[in-house]
Amino acid sequence: MSWIGDSAALAILSFDVDAEAPILVESRRHAQNPAAMSHQAYGPLVGVPRLLDLLADYSLPATFFVPGVTAERYPETVERIAAAGHEIAHHGGTHRSPLHLGEAAERADLQRGLAALERVGVRPDGYRTPSWEPSERTFDLLVEHRLRYDSTLMDDDRPYVLETAHGTLVELPPHWSLDDWNQYMYLPEPRSGSGTIQPPSRAVELWREELDGMRRHGCLFVLTMHPFLSGRPGRVEALRTLVEHALDAGDVEFVSCAEAARRALEDTSLPRRALRRY
Ligand SMILES: [Zn+2]
């Protein structure tokens, strides 16, 4: 059984519900900056419900990667996502990048995220590294904590099996070009984003061209969005045009990350790789 089935491409709509976490991880002093905090709080308060409505309009599945601190601060948002039938996955405890954490701190942060999700009734299947900055031990830790897939590494555009010291993990590769952060993020303090906010039509044009290429090449389209960015009205409507383009094409199937990982695991022809060491 091939992971892609009869489709030309599989598409994943994924949302990283970061909220205030990435800003507070830079410095706790930003907690005293109501403007910056409110910009981030828009995600769980307004963006998530609006995006859930869009998904419901087309009965599409999606995966929401939730940091532990977001689950602690907005349990009702997580419950709302779960009630709509969507997958909730692990996105770190505090949204610290494992890259520069020691092993004990990385392990503790991963476990904090698991505990926070457990308190809202979620046992996640998979994980996405905060800021896509894993350490060399991240993947071993994920398998040790019984996570089945990851969506961080960029050395492919199709799923593959990642071999770790503790067993295997399915990798569902994302890419910076399929991330709304680079199109939409702007904060003056703390200074974040490229400084240029793109029109939603430009962002969606970039994503649509990649999707069409992926339909030609039989790939896994992993779109990464943040509700505080992509939950804004014009951006939701642009995302709607992308969804309708994919549905009109007739050869794209939308799946959750967990479903893509499940199909990948059943495909014995999937490439198997270990993390390259340099
Ligand atoms: Zn994030």
mmCIF file of C-alpha atoms and ligand atoms in Angstrom:
data_model
loop_
_atom_site.group_PDB
_atom_site.id
_atom_site.type_symbol
_atom_site.label_atom_id
_atom_site.label_comp_id
_atom_site.label_asym_id
_atom_site.label_seq_id
_atom_site.Cartn_x
_atom_site.Cartn_y
_atom_site.Cartn_z
ATOM 1 C CA MET A 1 0.000 0.000 0.000
ATOM 2 C CA SER A 2 1.513 3.302 -1.115
ATOM 3 C CA TRP A 3 1.346 6.222 1.350
ATOM 4 C CA ILE A 4 -0.040 8.499 -1.364
ATOM 5 C CA GLY A 5 -2.738 6.072 -2.579
ATOM 6 C CA ASP A 6 -4.423 7.174 -5.824
ATOM 7 C CA SER A 7 -3.859 10.881 -5.164
ATOM 8 C CA ALA A 8 -1.372 13.104 -6.981
ATOM 9 C CA ALA A 9 -0.424 14.690 -3.646
ATOM 10 C CA LEU A 10 -1.473 14.504 -0.021
ATOM 11 C CA ALA A 11 -2.053 17.831 1.717
ATOM 12 C CA ILE A 12 -1.758 18.628 5.395
ATOM 13 C CA LEU A 13 -3.121 21.834 6.898
ATOM 14 C CA SER A 14 -1.196 22.317 10.125
ATOM 15 C CA PHE A 15 -1.508 25.119 12.654
ATOM 16 C CA ASP A 16 1.089 25.898 15.311
ATOM 17 C CA VAL A 17 -0.900 27.455 18.146
ATOM 18 C CA ASP A 18 2.099 29.367 19.492
ATOM 19 C CA ALA A 19 0.195 32.284 21.048
ATOM 20 C CA GLU A 20 2.508 34.179 23.463
ATOM 21 C CA ALA A 21 4.995 31.316 23.883
ATOM 22 C CA PRO A 22 7.726 32.233 21.334
ATOM 23 C CA ILE A 23 7.762 35.845 22.546
ATOM 24 C CA LEU A 24 7.943 34.950 26.242
ATOM 25 C CA VAL A 25 10.719 32.468 25.560
ATOM 26 C CA GLU A 26 12.856 35.311 24.200
ATOM 27 C CA SER A 27 12.408 37.207 27.443
ATOM 28 C CA ARG A 28 9.910 37.160 30.292
ATOM 29 C CA ARG A 29 9.999 40.972 30.243
ATOM 30 C CA HIS A 30 7.718 40.887 27.166
ATOM 31 C CA ALA A 31 4.944 39.756 29.521
ATOM 32 C CA GLN A 32 4.801 43.432 30.564
ATOM 33 C CA ASN A 33 4.207 44.485 26.933
ATOM 34 C CA PRO A 34 0.405 44.378 26.458
ATOM 35 C CA ALA A 35 0.594 45.217 22.739
ATOM 36 C CA ALA A 36 2.911 42.317 21.935
ATOM 37 C CA MET A 37 0.932 39.927 24.162
ATOM 38 C CA SER A 38 -2.376 40.958 22.556
ATOM 39 C CA HIS A 39 -0.943 40.404 19.055
ATOM 40 C CA GLN A 40 -0.143 36.815 20.045
ATOM 41 C CA ALA A 41 -3.355 36.197 22.031
ATOM 42 C CA TYR A 42 -5.359 36.899 18.855
ATOM 43 C CA GLY A 43 -4.453 33.348 17.761
ATOM 44 C CA PRO A 44 -6.308 31.307 20.382
ATOM 45 C CA LEU A 45 -9.000 33.955 20.948
ATOM 46 C CA VAL A 46 -10.013 34.820 17.360
ATOM 47 C CA GLY A 47 -7.833 32.978 14.836
ATOM 48 C CA VAL A 48 -8.541 29.423 15.962
ATOM 49 C CA PRO A 49 -12.372 29.714 15.957
ATOM 50 C CA ARG A 50 -12.302 31.364 12.540
ATOM 51 C CA LEU A 51 -10.000 28.709 11.086
ATOM 52 C CA LEU A 52 -12.175 25.969 12.605
ATOM 53 C CA ASP A 53 -15.132 27.480 10.736
ATOM 54 C CA LEU A 54 -13.183 27.391 7.466
ATOM 55 C CA LEU A 55 -12.233 23.732 8.005
ATOM 56 C CA ALA A 56 -15.864 22.902 8.826
ATOM 57 C CA ASP A 57 -17.062 24.569 5.603
ATOM 58 C CA TYR A 58 -15.187 21.901 3.607
ATOM 59 C CA SER A 59 -15.177 19.073 6.197
ATOM 60 C CA LEU A 60 -11.369 19.110 6.137
ATOM 61 C CA PRO A 61 -9.149 17.458 8.746
ATOM 62 C CA ALA A 62 -6.259 19.453 10.249
ATOM 63 C CA THR A 63 -3.513 19.104 12.817
ATOM 64 C CA PHE A 64 -2.954 21.677 15.566
ATOM 65 C CA PHE A 65 0.505 21.654 17.178
ATOM 66 C CA VAL A 66 0.064 23.068 20.671
ATOM 67 C CA PRO A 67 2.869 24.081 23.073
ATOM 68 C CA GLY A 68 2.291 23.050 26.695
ATOM 69 C CA VAL A 69 2.079 26.658 27.855
ATOM 70 C CA THR A 70 -0.673 27.366 25.288
ATOM 71 C CA ALA A 71 -2.656 24.377 26.582
ATOM 72 C CA GLU A 72 -2.198 25.693 30.135
ATOM 73 C CA ARG A 73 -3.206 29.260 29.255
ATOM 74 C CA TYR A 74 -6.047 28.453 26.831
ATOM 75 C CA PRO A 75 -7.510 25.049 27.758
ATOM 76 C CA GLU A 76 -10.869 26.067 26.260
ATOM 77 C CA THR A 77 -9.208 26.650 22.863
ATOM 78 C CA VAL A 78 -7.663 23.183 22.919
ATOM 79 C CA GLU A 79 -10.982 21.663 23.940
ATOM 80 C CA ARG A 80 -12.695 23.480 21.083
ATOM 81 C CA ILE A 81 -10.171 22.111 18.556
ATOM 82 C CA ALA A 82 -10.637 18.599 19.923
ATOM 83 C CA ALA A 83 -14.442 18.942 19.923
ATOM 84 C CA ALA A 84 -14.274 19.831 16.209
ATOM 85 C CA GLY A 85 -12.557 16.468 15.635
ATOM 86 C CA HIS A 86 -9.092 17.734 14.743
ATOM 87 C CA GLU A 87 -5.782 16.251 15.737
ATOM 88 C CA ILE A 88 -3.800 17.922 18.530
ATOM 89 C CA ALA A 89 -0.055 17.312 18.535
ATOM 90 C CA HIS A 90 2.980 18.264 20.634
ATOM 91 C CA HIS A 91 4.858 21.507 19.989
ATOM 92 C CA GLY A 92 7.195 21.634 22.990
ATOM 93 C CA GLY A 93 6.528 22.554 26.591
ATOM 94 C CA THR A 94 7.488 26.217 26.534
ATOM 95 C CA HIS A 95 8.383 26.641 22.816
ATOM 96 C CA ARG A 96 12.114 26.674 23.654
ATOM 97 C CA SER A 97 14.309 25.456 20.785
ATOM 98 C CA PRO A 98 15.966 22.167 21.810
ATOM 99 C CA LEU A 99 19.019 23.104 19.714
ATOM 100 C CA HIS A 100 20.713 24.970 22.550
ATOM 101 C CA LEU A 101 19.184 23.146 25.523
ATOM 102 C CA GLY A 102 21.087 20.530 27.476
ATOM 103 C CA GLU A 103 19.705 16.985 27.564
ATOM 104 C CA ALA A 104 18.044 17.335 30.988
ATOM 105 C CA ALA A 105 16.352 20.614 30.034
ATOM 106 C CA GLU A 106 15.189 19.237 26.681
ATOM 107 C CA ARG A 107 13.737 16.150 28.333
ATOM 108 C CA ALA A 108 11.998 18.250 31.004
ATOM 109 C CA ASP A 109 10.498 20.593 28.416
ATOM 110 C CA LEU A 110 9.200 17.682 26.321
ATOM 111 C CA GLN A 111 7.629 16.112 29.413
ATOM 112 C CA ARG A 112 6.074 19.414 30.468
ATOM 113 C CA GLY A 113 4.342 19.579 27.078
ATOM 114 C CA LEU A 114 3.097 15.996 27.376
ATOM 115 C CA ALA A 115 1.759 16.652 30.891
ATOM 116 C CA ALA A 116 -0.016 19.850 29.834
ATOM 117 C CA LEU A 117 -1.704 18.089 26.899
ATOM 118 C CA GLU A 118 -2.641 15.167 29.136
ATOM 119 C CA ARG A 119 -4.433 17.576 31.507
ATOM 120 C CA VAL A 120 -6.725 18.584 28.616
ATOM 121 C CA GLY A 121 -7.266 14.946 27.662
ATOM 122 C CA VAL A 122 -4.796 14.708 24.752
ATOM 123 C CA ARG A 123 -2.245 11.930 24.191
ATOM 124 C CA PRO A 124 -0.382 13.228 21.097
ATOM 125 C CA ASP A 125 0.767 10.983 18.239
ATOM 126 C CA GLY A 126 3.319 13.413 16.919
ATOM 127 C CA TYR A 127 5.555 16.393 17.415
ATOM 128 C CA ARG A 128 6.895 19.457 15.668
ATOM 129 C CA THR A 129 10.035 21.121 17.048
ATOM 130 C CA PRO A 130 9.581 24.752 18.151
ATOM 131 C CA SER A 131 11.124 27.014 15.484
ATOM 132 C CA TRP A 132 12.206 23.835 13.635
ATOM 133 C CA GLU A 133 15.357 23.809 15.770
ATOM 134 C CA PRO A 134 15.821 20.240 17.057
ATOM 135 C CA SER A 135 18.962 18.975 18.743
ATOM 136 C CA GLU A 136 20.690 15.786 17.599
ATOM 137 C CA ARG A 137 19.011 13.917 20.479
ATOM 138 C CA THR A 138 15.473 15.231 19.891
ATOM 139 C CA PHE A 139 14.360 12.304 17.736
ATOM 140 C CA ASP A 140 15.639 9.669 20.184
ATOM 141 C CA LEU A 141 13.676 11.433 22.930
ATOM 142 C CA LEU A 142 10.503 11.472 20.833
ATOM 143 C CA VAL A 143 10.590 7.710 20.300
ATOM 144 C CA GLU A 144 11.440 7.185 23.969
ATOM 145 C CA HIS A 145 8.259 9.120 24.810
ATOM 146 C CA ARG A 146 6.181 7.020 22.385
ATOM 147 C CA LEU A 147 5.610 9.694 19.755
ATOM 148 C CA ARG A 148 5.093 8.132 16.318
ATOM 149 C CA TYR A 149 5.880 10.969 13.955
ATOM 150 C CA ASP A 150 7.713 14.262 13.684
ATOM 151 C CA SER A 151 7.310 17.217 11.310
ATOM 152 C CA THR A 152 10.583 19.146 11.438
ATOM 153 C CA LEU A 153 13.280 17.934 9.031
ATOM 154 C CA MET A 154 13.537 19.299 5.480
ATOM 155 C CA ASP A 155 15.621 16.711 3.624
ATOM 156 C CA ASP A 156 12.652 15.398 1.643
ATOM 157 C CA ASP A 157 9.201 16.377 0.392
ATOM 158 C CA ARG A 158 7.656 12.946 0.977
ATOM 159 C CA PRO A 159 7.332 11.007 4.224
ATOM 160 C CA TYR A 160 10.179 8.743 5.285
ATOM 161 C CA VAL A 161 11.130 6.571 8.229
ATOM 162 C CA LEU A 162 13.711 8.072 10.580
ATOM 163 C CA GLU A 163 15.765 5.509 12.465
ATOM 164 C CA THR A 164 16.753 6.553 15.988
ATOM 165 C CA ALA A 165 18.594 4.920 18.881
ATOM 166 C CA HIS A 166 15.248 3.881 20.401
ATOM 167 C CA GLY A 167 13.309 2.831 17.307
ATOM 168 C CA THR A 168 11.706 4.488 14.316
ATOM 169 C CA LEU A 169 9.685 7.616 13.723
ATOM 170 C CA VAL A 170 7.834 8.796 10.617
ATOM 171 C CA GLU A 171 9.118 12.131 9.358
ATOM 172 C CA LEU A 172 6.601 14.429 7.611
ATOM 173 C CA PRO A 173 8.854 17.131 6.116
ATOM 174 C CA PRO A 174 7.748 20.780 6.263
ATOM 175 C CA HIS A 175 9.527 23.704 4.533
ATOM 176 C CA TRP A 176 10.118 27.404 5.186
ATOM 177 C CA SER A 177 8.390 28.288 1.895
ATOM 178 C CA LEU A 178 5.190 26.646 3.173
ATOM 179 C CA ASP A 179 5.132 28.601 6.456
ATOM 180 C CA ASP A 180 3.014 31.720 6.982
ATOM 181 C CA TRP A 181 5.581 33.221 9.392
ATOM 182 C CA ASN A 182 7.805 34.421 6.570
ATOM 183 C CA GLN A 183 4.866 35.981 4.726
ATOM 184 C CA TYR A 184 2.927 37.615 7.519
ATOM 185 C CA MET A 185 4.947 38.009 10.726
ATOM 186 C CA TYR A 186 5.757 41.505 11.905
ATOM 187 C CA LEU A 187 6.225 42.761 15.466
ATOM 188 C CA PRO A 188 8.167 45.920 16.270
ATOM 189 C CA GLU A 189 8.993 44.906 19.866
ATOM 190 C CA PRO A 190 10.384 42.334 20.230
ATOM 191 C CA ARG A 191 11.470 42.745 16.623
ATOM 192 C CA SER A 192 10.162 39.722 14.731
ATOM 193 C CA GLY A 193 9.537 38.785 11.133
ATOM 194 C CA SER A 194 11.031 39.931 7.866
ATOM 195 C CA GLY A 195 9.702 43.472 8.221
ATOM 196 C CA THR A 196 7.487 43.161 5.132
ATOM 197 C CA ILE A 197 3.926 41.912 5.459
ATOM 198 C CA GLN A 198 2.946 40.181 2.212
ATOM 199 C CA PRO A 199 -0.554 40.422 0.725
ATOM 200 C CA PRO A 200 -2.423 37.143 1.345
ATOM 201 C CA SER A 201 -2.772 36.688 -2.441
ATOM 202 C CA ARG A 202 1.047 36.595 -2.738
ATOM 203 C CA ALA A 203 1.385 34.078 0.078
ATOM 204 C CA VAL A 204 -1.252 31.829 -1.423
ATOM 205 C CA GLU A 205 0.279 32.167 -4.889
ATOM 206 C CA LEU A 206 3.566 30.817 -3.479
ATOM 207 C CA TRP A 207 1.765 27.926 -1.786
ATOM 208 C CA ARG A 208 -0.420 27.123 -4.798
ATOM 209 C CA GLU A 209 2.581 26.931 -7.135
ATOM 210 C CA GLU A 210 4.306 24.564 -4.724
ATOM 211 C CA LEU A 211 1.161 22.452 -4.402
ATOM 212 C CA ASP A 212 0.852 22.205 -8.190
ATOM 213 C CA GLY A 213 4.511 21.166 -8.436
ATOM 214 C CA MET A 214 3.930 18.611 -5.732
ATOM 215 C CA ARG A 215 0.897 17.208 -7.584
ATOM 216 C CA ARG A 216 3.209 16.656 -10.541
ATOM 217 C CA HIS A 217 5.929 15.043 -8.426
ATOM 218 C CA GLY A 218 3.805 13.008 -5.991
ATOM 219 C CA CYS A 219 4.669 14.827 -2.775
ATOM 220 C CA LEU A 220 3.397 15.567 0.707
ATOM 221 C CA PHE A 221 2.254 19.203 0.967
ATOM 222 C CA VAL A 222 2.690 20.291 4.596
ATOM 223 C CA LEU A 223 1.389 23.823 5.086
ATOM 224 C CA THR A 224 2.401 25.360 8.416
ATOM 225 C CA MET A 225 0.320 28.257 9.694
ATOM 226 C CA HIS A 226 -0.060 30.176 12.948
ATOM 227 C CA PRO A 227 -3.575 31.186 14.024
ATOM 228 C CA PHE A 228 -2.368 34.628 15.243
ATOM 229 C CA LEU A 229 -1.182 35.249 11.657
ATOM 230 C CA SER A 230 -3.369 33.176 9.318
ATOM 231 C CA GLY A 231 -6.528 33.677 11.389
ATOM 232 C CA ARG A 232 -6.919 37.259 10.139
ATOM 233 C CA PRO A 233 -9.908 37.751 7.811
ATOM 234 C CA GLY A 234 -8.165 38.431 4.482
ATOM 235 C CA ARG A 235 -5.753 35.581 5.101
ATOM 236 C CA VAL A 236 -8.540 33.129 5.947
ATOM 237 C CA GLU A 237 -10.230 34.024 2.670
ATOM 238 C CA ALA A 238 -6.972 33.577 0.750
ATOM 239 C CA LEU A 239 -6.544 30.173 2.384
ATOM 240 C CA ARG A 240 -10.084 29.389 1.253
ATOM 241 C CA THR A 241 -9.048 29.994 -2.386
ATOM 242 C CA LEU A 242 -6.107 27.614 -1.940
ATOM 243 C CA VAL A 243 -8.374 24.933 -0.441
ATOM 244 C CA GLU A 244 -10.847 25.358 -3.294
ATOM 245 C CA HIS A 245 -8.030 25.161 -5.859
ATOM 246 C CA ALA A 246 -6.877 21.867 -4.324
ATOM 247 C CA LEU A 247 -10.415 20.469 -4.161
ATOM 248 C CA ASP A 248 -11.159 21.558 -7.760
ATOM 249 C CA ALA A 249 -7.990 19.795 -8.940
ATOM 250 C CA GLY A 250 -9.645 16.554 -7.806
ATOM 251 C CA ASP A 251 -6.379 14.724 -7.167
ATOM 252 C CA VAL A 252 -5.376 16.112 -3.767
ATOM 253 C CA GLU A 253 -6.446 14.427 -0.551
ATOM 254 C CA PHE A 254 -6.372 16.371 2.720
ATOM 255 C CA VAL A 255 -5.268 14.331 5.723
ATOM 256 C CA SER A 256 -4.133 14.974 9.281
ATOM 257 C CA CYS A 257 -0.506 14.407 10.196
ATOM 258 C CA ALA A 258 -1.474 11.328 12.199
ATOM 259 C CA GLU A 259 -3.262 9.852 9.176
ATOM 260 C CA ALA A 260 -0.322 10.610 6.860
ATOM 261 C CA ALA A 261 2.000 8.942 9.385
ATOM 262 C CA ARG A 262 -0.310 5.928 9.676
ATOM 263 C CA ARG A 263 -0.322 5.463 5.883
ATOM 264 C CA ALA A 264 3.434 5.991 5.718
ATOM 265 C CA LEU A 265 4.000 3.244 8.295
ATOM 266 C CA GLU A 266 1.981 0.803 6.186
ATOM 267 C CA ASP A 267 4.113 1.540 3.112
ATOM 268 C CA THR A 268 7.024 -0.891 3.244
ATOM 269 C CA SER A 269 8.726 0.846 0.296
ATOM 270 C CA LEU A 270 9.259 4.057 2.307
ATOM 271 C CA PRO A 271 12.917 5.195 2.520
ATOM 272 C CA ARG A 272 14.606 4.602 5.884
ATOM 273 C CA ARG A 273 17.256 7.019 7.089
ATOM 274 C CA ALA A 274 19.187 7.866 10.204
ATOM 275 C CA LEU A 275 19.938 11.461 11.181
ATOM 276 C CA ARG A 276 23.114 12.507 9.353
ATOM 277 C CA ARG A 277 25.974 13.436 11.701
ATOM 278 C CA TYR A 278 28.473 16.040 10.532
HETATM 279 ZN ZN ZN B 1 5.836 27.353 17.007
#
